[in-house]
Amino acid sequence: MIGAIAALALQLPSLDVPQLPPITRDPQITYVDRNGAVIGVRGGRYAPPEDISRLPAYVPAAFVSIEDRRFYEHQGFDLQGIARAILTDIGAGHAVQGASTITQQLARNLFLTSDRNLQRKGTELIYAVELEQTYSKQQILGLYLSRVYFGSGAYGIEAAARRYFDKPAARLTIREAAMLAAIMKSPTEYDPAEQPEKSAERTALVLDAMVETGAITPAQRTAALAEKPHVYKEAPDGPEQYFVDWVDAQIHAMGPPHVDFVVETTLDARDEAAAQAAVAETTGRFARAGVEQAALVSLDPQGRVRAMIGGVDHARSGFNRAIDAHRQAGSSWKPFVYLTALEAGHRPDETVVDQPVTIDGWSPHDFEPNYLGQITLTTALAQSVNTVAASLADTVGRPNVAATARRLGIVTPINTDPAMALGSSLVTPIEMAEAYDAFSNGGDRVQAWGIERARLPNGGRVFWTHPAPVTPNVIGNPALGELVQMMRQVIVSGTGVGARIPGYDLAGKTGTASDYKDAWFCGFTGGLTTVVWMGRDDDTPMHGVTGGSAPADAWRGFMRVALRHTPTTPIPAGPPAPLAIPPPTEVSTPAPPPGLTPPPPDSMPPVPPDDSAPPEGPQPSTPAPAQAMPL
């Protein structure tokens, strides 16, 4: 066999370093939260080469021990291993043991097909030797661990660690590392999610090999065998994927990536986990009442998205209800009515009458069957009295209410029929979060955003930074302070008491659409605004679910966790005097800033700038050409 390979080598062109085929891969974009934790990866199948120094020593050792224990001794192929495999196969009467080194496996993965013939095997050996002469053992092992297939759609150890254990590779235990190394023999047969018994048997063999090679001690092997790792039956699809989808679309709208880069986002993974837990617990508890779906958006005072839940399960439905679901606002719309009235000269302690009223042939009814008679505007908002809100909107002018809503950030069409005062217009959760953020931050209009900066990997240079947000003041005093005080009473003694969290200055508003099709709670403190929506995708009614029940519960469950690590203050008073009100802005979601094209590494040719503006509307994407991978 060696003679045949040598003869084949004479027929092949000389493979010096310049002729070694380039190592190519499609670029990837890695998204991290505000603290640097990876929340998603988009782009090509293969990750960049694994940095072996960042892994526990036993992780690469597990693969070396079971796949190629002479890896650090041979120069690409292992004659002892080949001889041992031949003798084993002869004794068994059929092929039972392979002899490919890790370097050979990498050469096959990088450059060749899996065809079984002498020419392919000879080429593989020569490429393996050439790889050994070109790259260090650490680099070869890092490339190998970033490329091998672990089953269930996971290529590379990072993807495998997240697929099976929902953790980064740097946090793998000895048992988990051995389980992943066991998969190498057959990703189907030793899949820990689908074949747990066979996986356990093979994992024990890997641990034995690790003891034999000195990678671990017998005591560590015993402890690893006693460990019971949690293996996810299905790939864990974290709630942050709704957010990653949102920002990824913005990134790709700026142009296809030409190289790997990292996007630092505004998301806080701790807040996201708290939001998912609160939504999951509440929707589960209210499932019998017909709650099927939910959305949550949480913003800081400048519009940074700290948490975004677009649905109860991204794996089953990637539709982002936080961004794209247009639902009736219900009574969560009423603060726009009351703000318009306060700016027109009405006062919170002004007396009004809750009584039957008809406007243009339409008669609103309250949630409670009895009318309250004489009450103040503060009580009317706190108790969400429909007759007062409808009359007030008719008095100040429904077009003026619509203009107020647009000034604060509502961009979807607004009807001006009498029922508009009660929230018959359709809105998205992110629009409502933007509008309510102005109540919480002193009256400044915000646009939600999720991308802080983009940089090259491994601490590379930053090549794009989000411009300083423009937040014009759109609510002056005394109207702002009066409205906030009225909205405090919603939580203190009104329909939103279920959202109360002792020790915090909170304000908000419940919202329940007609026939219980939509339920909202929109609330804030100084430093954080959160909007929760619940309903059903088919727009059928829930069973008595109001904004003060399930949404308020989820809002409180999220906020009580998020507020523990979020810098908050009492709700700011806003400007001391009324300010000029700017005209309404028609666009809420910021257009992607141009020019997010990362500079190529110095080893790559520069990417020519695109001077032409892209046409409006969806455009077909063109895959970026594969680039030679720097090592």
XYZ file of C-alpha atoms in Angstrom, residues 16 50 58 314 327 519:
6
model
C 4.475 23.074 -2.019
C -11.385 27.052 17.319
C -9.465 17.896 28.477
C -39.171 30.480 18.208
C -53.188 44.217 17.170
C -54.685 42.050 26.227
